[in-house]
mmCIF file of C-alpha atoms in Angstrom:
data_model
loop_
_atom_site.group_PDB
_atom_site.id
_atom_site.type_symbol
_atom_site.label_atom_id
_atom_site.label_comp_id
_atom_site.label_asym_id
_atom_site.label_seq_id
_atom_site.Cartn_x
_atom_site.Cartn_y
_atom_site.Cartn_z
ATOM 1 C CA UNK A 1 -98.657 -121.036 79.780
ATOM 2 C CA UNK A 2 -95.443 -120.520 81.554
ATOM 3 C CA UNK A 3 -95.147 -118.021 83.840
ATOM 4 C CA UNK A 4 -92.068 -115.997 85.091
ATOM 5 C CA UNK A 5 -92.720 -113.904 88.259
ATOM 6 C CA UNK A 6 -90.185 -110.984 89.382
ATOM 7 C CA UNK A 7 -89.763 -109.627 92.386
ATOM 8 C CA UNK A 8 -89.952 -106.832 93.481
ATOM 9 C CA UNK A 9 -91.511 -104.814 90.729
ATOM 10 C CA UNK A 10 -89.810 -101.619 91.787
ATOM 11 C CA UNK A 11 -87.083 -100.747 94.014
ATOM 12 C CA UNK A 12 -85.398 -97.264 95.355
ATOM 13 C CA UNK A 13 -82.621 -97.289 97.120
ATOM 14 C CA UNK A 14 -79.219 -95.560 98.537
ATOM 15 C CA UNK A 15 -76.182 -95.540 96.608
ATOM 16 C CA UNK A 16 -73.684 -97.928 98.348
ATOM 17 C CA UNK A 17 -76.661 -100.246 99.705
ATOM 18 C CA UNK A 18 -77.499 -103.336 97.846
ATOM 19 C CA UNK A 19 -80.599 -104.667 96.166
ATOM 20 C CA UNK A 20 -81.567 -108.131 95.593
ATOM 21 C CA UNK A 21 -84.247 -109.156 92.864
ATOM 22 C CA UNK A 22 -85.964 -112.764 92.937
ATOM 23 C CA UNK A 23 -86.937 -114.764 89.633
ATOM 24 C CA UNK A 24 -89.142 -117.185 89.682
ATOM 25 C CA UNK A 25 -90.506 -119.936 87.323
ATOM 26 C CA UNK A 26 -94.071 -120.444 88.822
ATOM 27 C CA UNK A 27 -95.309 -123.540 86.817
ATOM 28 C CA UNK A 28 -92.303 -124.899 85.283
ATOM 29 C CA UNK A 29 -88.979 -125.822 86.088
ATOM 30 C CA UNK A 30 -86.329 -123.748 84.437
ATOM 31 C CA UNK A 31 -82.775 -125.419 83.400
ATOM 32 C CA UNK A 32 -81.515 -121.991 82.922
ATOM 33 C CA UNK A 33 -82.437 -118.245 83.749
ATOM 34 C CA UNK A 34 -81.574 -115.232 81.803
ATOM 35 C CA UNK A 35 -81.021 -112.106 83.643
ATOM 36 C CA UNK A 36 -81.445 -108.571 81.346
ATOM 37 C CA UNK A 37 -81.009 -104.777 81.611
ATOM 38 C CA UNK A 38 -82.734 -102.461 79.429
ATOM 39 C CA UNK A 39 -82.303 -98.618 79.587
ATOM 40 C CA UNK A 40 -85.172 -96.310 78.514
ATOM 41 C CA UNK A 41 -86.086 -97.075 74.573
ATOM 42 C CA UNK A 42 -83.097 -99.471 74.232
ATOM 43 C CA UNK A 43 -83.524 -102.968 73.562
ATOM 44 C CA UNK A 44 -82.663 -105.850 76.400
ATOM 45 C CA UNK A 45 -78.948 -106.626 76.856
ATOM 46 C CA UNK A 46 -78.095 -109.814 77.961
ATOM 47 C CA UNK A 47 -76.318 -109.866 81.211
ATOM 48 C CA UNK A 48 -75.701 -113.221 82.279
ATOM 49 C CA UNK A 49 -76.465 -116.887 81.906
ATOM 50 C CA UNK A 50 -77.549 -118.721 84.975
ATOM 51 C CA UNK A 51 -77.782 -122.850 85.557
ATOM 52 C CA UNK A 52 -79.302 -124.192 87.949
ATOM 53 C CA UNK A 53 -76.459 -125.665 90.531
ATOM 54 C CA UNK A 54 -73.649 -124.087 88.477
ATOM 55 C CA UNK A 55 -71.789 -120.380 88.222
ATOM 56 C CA UNK A 56 -73.502 -117.948 86.046
ATOM 57 C CA UNK A 57 -71.626 -117.317 82.657
ATOM 58 C CA UNK A 58 -71.517 -113.397 82.511
ATOM 59 C CA UNK A 59 -71.396 -111.008 79.319
ATOM 60 C CA UNK A 60 -68.282 -109.270 78.358
ATOM 61 C CA UNK A 61 -68.374 -105.785 80.306
ATOM 62 C CA UNK A 62 -70.453 -107.136 83.018
ATOM 63 C CA UNK A 63 -68.620 -107.345 86.576
ATOM 64 C CA UNK A 64 -69.741 -110.289 88.227
ATOM 65 C CA UNK A 65 -68.674 -109.122 92.099
ATOM 66 C CA UNK A 66 -70.921 -106.401 91.056
ATOM 67 C CA UNK A 67 -74.032 -108.273 89.373
ATOM 68 C CA UNK A 68 -74.310 -111.623 91.760
ATOM 69 C CA UNK A 69 -76.054 -114.323 90.267
ATOM 70 C CA UNK A 70 -77.679 -117.245 92.371
ATOM 71 C CA UNK A 71 -79.687 -120.046 90.602
ATOM 72 C CA UNK A 72 -80.453 -122.355 93.866
ATOM 73 C CA UNK A 73 -83.353 -124.531 92.539
ATOM 74 C CA UNK A 74 -85.247 -124.416 89.157
ATOM 75 C CA UNK A 75 -87.752 -122.252 90.006
ATOM 76 C CA UNK A 76 -85.582 -119.604 91.382
ATOM 77 C CA UNK A 77 -82.756 -117.353 90.615
ATOM 78 C CA UNK A 78 -81.680 -114.163 92.314
ATOM 79 C CA UNK A 79 -79.911 -111.119 91.242
ATOM 80 C CA UNK A 80 -78.039 -109.059 93.777
ATOM 81 C CA UNK A 81 -76.730 -105.462 92.536
ATOM 82 C CA UNK A 82 -74.244 -104.738 95.515
ATOM 83 C CA UNK A 83 -73.109 -101.754 96.285
ATOM 84 C CA UNK A 84 -75.069 -99.854 94.082
ATOM 85 C CA UNK A 85 -74.913 -96.763 92.576
ATOM 86 C CA UNK A 86 -76.907 -94.278 90.319
ATOM 87 C CA UNK A 87 -75.356 -95.469 87.202
ATOM 88 C CA UNK A 88 -76.668 -98.706 88.151
ATOM 89 C CA UNK A 89 -80.594 -97.752 87.705
ATOM 90 C CA UNK A 90 -82.263 -99.495 84.985
ATOM 91 C CA UNK A 91 -84.895 -102.148 84.284
ATOM 92 C CA UNK A 92 -83.691 -105.471 84.647
ATOM 93 C CA UNK A 93 -85.765 -108.348 83.387
ATOM 94 C CA UNK A 94 -85.218 -111.895 83.938
ATOM 95 C CA UNK A 95 -86.326 -114.933 81.508
ATOM 96 C CA UNK A 96 -86.616 -118.514 82.103
ATOM 97 C CA UNK A 97 -85.893 -121.527 79.671
ATOM 98 C CA UNK A 98 -86.621 -124.836 79.548
ATOM 99 C CA UNK A 99 -84.345 -127.344 77.911
ATOM 100 C CA UNK A 100 -82.539 -125.773 74.603
ATOM 101 C CA UNK A 101 -83.998 -121.894 73.376
ATOM 102 C CA UNK A 102 -86.057 -123.755 70.416
ATOM 103 C CA UNK A 103 -88.806 -122.979 72.469
ATOM 104 C CA UNK A 104 -88.221 -119.492 73.420
ATOM 105 C CA UNK A 105 -87.973 -117.539 76.825
ATOM 106 C CA UNK A 106 -90.441 -116.529 79.053
ATOM 107 C CA UNK A 107 -89.943 -112.958 80.425
ATOM 108 C CA UNK A 108 -90.738 -112.077 83.811
ATOM 109 C CA UNK A 109 -91.975 -108.438 84.387
ATOM 110 C CA UNK A 110 -89.379 -106.882 84.951
ATOM 111 C CA UNK A 111 -87.966 -104.807 88.419
ATOM 112 C CA UNK A 112 -87.243 -101.122 87.845
ATOM 113 C CA UNK A 113 -84.320 -100.422 90.288
ATOM 114 C CA UNK A 114 -83.818 -96.488 90.842
ATOM 115 C CA UNK A 115 -80.278 -95.491 93.042
ATOM 116 C CA UNK A 116 -80.339 -92.134 94.575
ATOM 117 C CA UNK B 1 -70.444 -113.394 66.907
ATOM 118 C CA UNK B 2 -73.957 -113.194 66.572
ATOM 119 C CA UNK B 3 -76.089 -109.948 65.550
ATOM 120 C CA UNK B 4 -79.597 -109.070 64.781
ATOM 121 C CA UNK B 5 -80.513 -105.698 63.097
ATOM 122 C CA UNK B 6 -84.046 -104.420 62.976
ATOM 123 C CA UNK B 7 -83.567 -101.201 61.050
ATOM 124 C CA UNK B 8 -86.734 -99.607 61.561
ATOM 125 C CA UNK B 9 -87.053 -97.677 64.939
ATOM 126 C CA UNK B 10 -90.658 -96.685 64.354
ATOM 127 C CA UNK B 11 -93.345 -97.812 62.024
ATOM 128 C CA UNK B 12 -96.749 -95.912 61.575
ATOM 129 C CA UNK B 13 -99.889 -97.795 59.584
ATOM 130 C CA UNK B 14 -103.447 -96.991 59.228
ATOM 131 C CA UNK B 15 -105.541 -99.917 60.251
ATOM 132 C CA UNK B 16 -106.161 -102.697 57.628
ATOM 133 C CA UNK B 17 -103.062 -101.420 56.034
ATOM 134 C CA UNK B 18 -100.151 -104.084 55.861
ATOM 135 C CA UNK B 19 -97.275 -104.111 57.608
ATOM 136 C CA UNK B 20 -93.708 -105.415 57.514
ATOM 137 C CA UNK B 21 -91.373 -105.287 60.192
ATOM 138 C CA UNK B 22 -87.418 -106.293 58.523
ATOM 139 C CA UNK B 23 -84.872 -108.525 60.590
ATOM 140 C CA UNK B 24 -81.627 -109.313 59.429
ATOM 141 C CA UNK B 25 -79.272 -111.112 60.925
ATOM 142 C CA UNK B 26 -75.729 -112.385 61.300
ATOM 143 C CA UNK B 27 -74.745 -115.600 62.594
ATOM 144 C CA UNK B 28 -72.302 -118.513 61.570
ATOM 145 C CA UNK B 29 -74.583 -121.482 61.869
ATOM 146 C CA UNK B 30 -77.848 -122.612 61.961
ATOM 147 C CA UNK B 31 -79.582 -119.649 64.031
ATOM 148 C CA UNK B 32 -83.151 -120.145 65.617
ATOM 149 C CA UNK B 33 -85.038 -116.891 65.266
ATOM 150 C CA UNK B 34 -87.796 -115.560 66.935
ATOM 151 C CA UNK B 35 -90.026 -112.493 67.085
ATOM 152 C CA UNK B 36 -91.052 -111.236 70.702
ATOM 153 C CA UNK B 37 -93.794 -108.426 71.292
ATOM 154 C CA UNK B 38 -94.360 -105.967 74.216
ATOM 155 C CA UNK B 39 -97.487 -104.577 74.557
ATOM 156 C CA UNK B 40 -98.013 -101.286 76.472
ATOM 157 C CA UNK B 41 -97.244 -102.143 80.493
ATOM 158 C CA UNK B 42 -96.984 -105.628 79.595
ATOM 159 C CA UNK B 43 -94.184 -107.858 79.874
ATOM 160 C CA UNK B 44 -92.076 -109.243 76.601
ATOM 161 C CA UNK B 45 -93.688 -112.339 75.486
ATOM 162 C CA UNK B 46 -93.021 -114.476 72.665
ATOM 163 C CA UNK B 47 -94.984 -113.838 69.106
ATOM 164 C CA UNK B 48 -93.674 -116.623 66.688
ATOM 165 C CA UNK B 49 -90.466 -118.441 65.803
ATOM 166 C CA UNK B 50 -89.325 -119.897 62.701
ATOM 167 C CA UNK B 51 -89.228 -123.361 63.039
ATOM 168 C CA UNK B 52 -92.724 -123.508 63.842
ATOM 169 C CA UNK B 53 -93.983 -121.927 60.503
ATOM 170 C CA UNK B 54 -96.673 -120.901 62.605
ATOM 171 C CA UNK B 55 -99.018 -117.854 62.174
ATOM 172 C CA UNK B 56 -99.908 -115.936 65.372
ATOM 173 C CA UNK B 57 -102.642 -113.058 65.303
ATOM 174 C CA UNK B 58 -102.130 -113.223 61.863
ATOM 175 C CA UNK B 59 -98.633 -112.234 61.853
ATOM 176 C CA UNK B 60 -96.369 -114.830 59.768
ATOM 177 C CA UNK B 61 -92.304 -114.749 59.377
ATOM 178 C CA UNK B 62 -89.794 -116.840 56.727
ATOM 179 C CA UNK B 63 -86.726 -117.470 57.302
ATOM 180 C CA UNK B 64 -84.538 -116.577 54.508
ATOM 181 C CA UNK B 65 -80.645 -118.033 54.679
ATOM 182 C CA UNK B 66 -79.713 -116.603 51.803
ATOM 183 C CA UNK B 67 -80.768 -113.243 52.478
ATOM 184 C CA UNK B 68 -80.337 -113.280 56.182
ATOM 185 C CA UNK B 69 -83.425 -112.356 57.098
ATOM 186 C CA UNK B 70 -86.758 -112.887 59.185
ATOM 187 C CA UNK B 71 -89.257 -110.391 58.193
ATOM 188 C CA UNK B 72 -92.316 -109.857 60.280
ATOM 189 C CA UNK B 73 -95.151 -109.493 58.144
ATOM 190 C CA UNK B 74 -99.321 -108.708 58.572
ATOM 191 C CA UNK B 75 -101.686 -107.992 55.564
ATOM 192 C CA UNK B 76 -104.038 -106.166 57.710
ATOM 193 C CA UNK B 77 -103.037 -104.232 60.760
ATOM 194 C CA UNK B 78 -105.333 -103.792 63.876
ATOM 195 C CA UNK B 79 -104.733 -100.858 66.217
ATOM 196 C CA UNK B 80 -104.206 -103.725 68.619
ATOM 197 C CA UNK B 81 -100.799 -104.615 66.831
ATOM 198 C CA UNK B 82 -99.453 -101.207 68.528
ATOM 199 C CA UNK B 83 -96.891 -102.661 70.264
ATOM 200 C CA UNK B 84 -92.738 -102.721 70.490
ATOM 201 C CA UNK B 85 -91.636 -105.868 68.350
ATOM 202 C CA UNK B 86 -88.141 -107.137 69.097
ATOM 203 C CA UNK B 87 -86.564 -109.437 66.735
ATOM 204 C CA UNK B 88 -84.264 -112.151 68.376
ATOM 205 C CA UNK B 89 -81.717 -114.913 67.286
ATOM 206 C CA UNK B 90 -80.440 -117.908 69.058
ATOM 207 C CA UNK B 91 -77.852 -120.583 68.266
ATOM 208 C CA UNK B 92 -76.079 -123.602 69.928
ATOM 209 C CA UNK B 93 -72.801 -121.877 69.254
ATOM 210 C CA UNK B 94 -73.682 -119.171 71.560
ATOM 211 C CA UNK B 95 -74.961 -121.552 74.108
ATOM 212 C CA UNK B 96 -78.933 -120.864 73.266
ATOM 213 C CA UNK B 97 -78.965 -117.197 74.661
ATOM 214 C CA UNK B 98 -80.797 -114.977 72.788
ATOM 215 C CA UNK B 99 -79.237 -111.432 70.906
ATOM 216 C CA UNK B 100 -82.048 -109.175 70.335
ATOM 217 C CA UNK B 101 -82.537 -106.706 67.773
ATOM 218 C CA UNK B 102 -82.896 -102.695 68.897
ATOM 219 C CA UNK B 103 -86.914 -102.996 68.289
ATOM 220 C CA UNK B 104 -89.413 -101.323 66.027
ATOM 221 C CA UNK B 105 -91.996 -99.738 67.525
ATOM 222 C CA UNK B 106 -95.677 -99.966 65.648
ATOM 223 C CA UNK B 107 -98.066 -97.994 65.939
ATOM 224 C CA UNK B 108 -101.770 -98.517 64.047
ATOM 225 C CA UNK B 109 -103.550 -95.601 63.444
ATOM 226 C CA UNK B 110 -107.389 -95.667 63.042
#
């Protein structure tokens, strides 16, 4: 089956620093990758949609300058949380999709970010 | 705008009993509906999608466009079915991105 990995699985950083999270599709080429945020005991909230070679599309209310997304290849997308603050602490999950969402999305294991 | 509603946050049933997770949606177009499951300490994974009309792990779901529902059912729940279940909707008008419901936690008691 399609496997998506994320690195790191958890990270603790100081307020004001930047953190990069990687999302890789291991055995397929992902035309589209998605980044979600999940707060404790809540559902997934889509942050942005990333297509290889083009700029990411951000959801309303998500600051594109704070959450930088790069999708340089068909197997790698990165999310950089810039100048992180404690309120950015959350569980960040990526997913990858082949052409069209009708086949569903394949999810990474998530990255737990804690900002001190 | 597309929206997915899962009215039950928690469903607790005994092993062998039927279980039904409700999902209602709003979408102005032809939606694609999915059920995702997240077992404890595992990643979210696709359980089934309406276009496949398949049964996975004994679960089935039928899209009812008249009632805008996509309820998930299993006639005999097993303990290993205990997990978090999310209903999700995707539509071409929204660029094929997924909108998730709030999730329903299923607890199957022995």
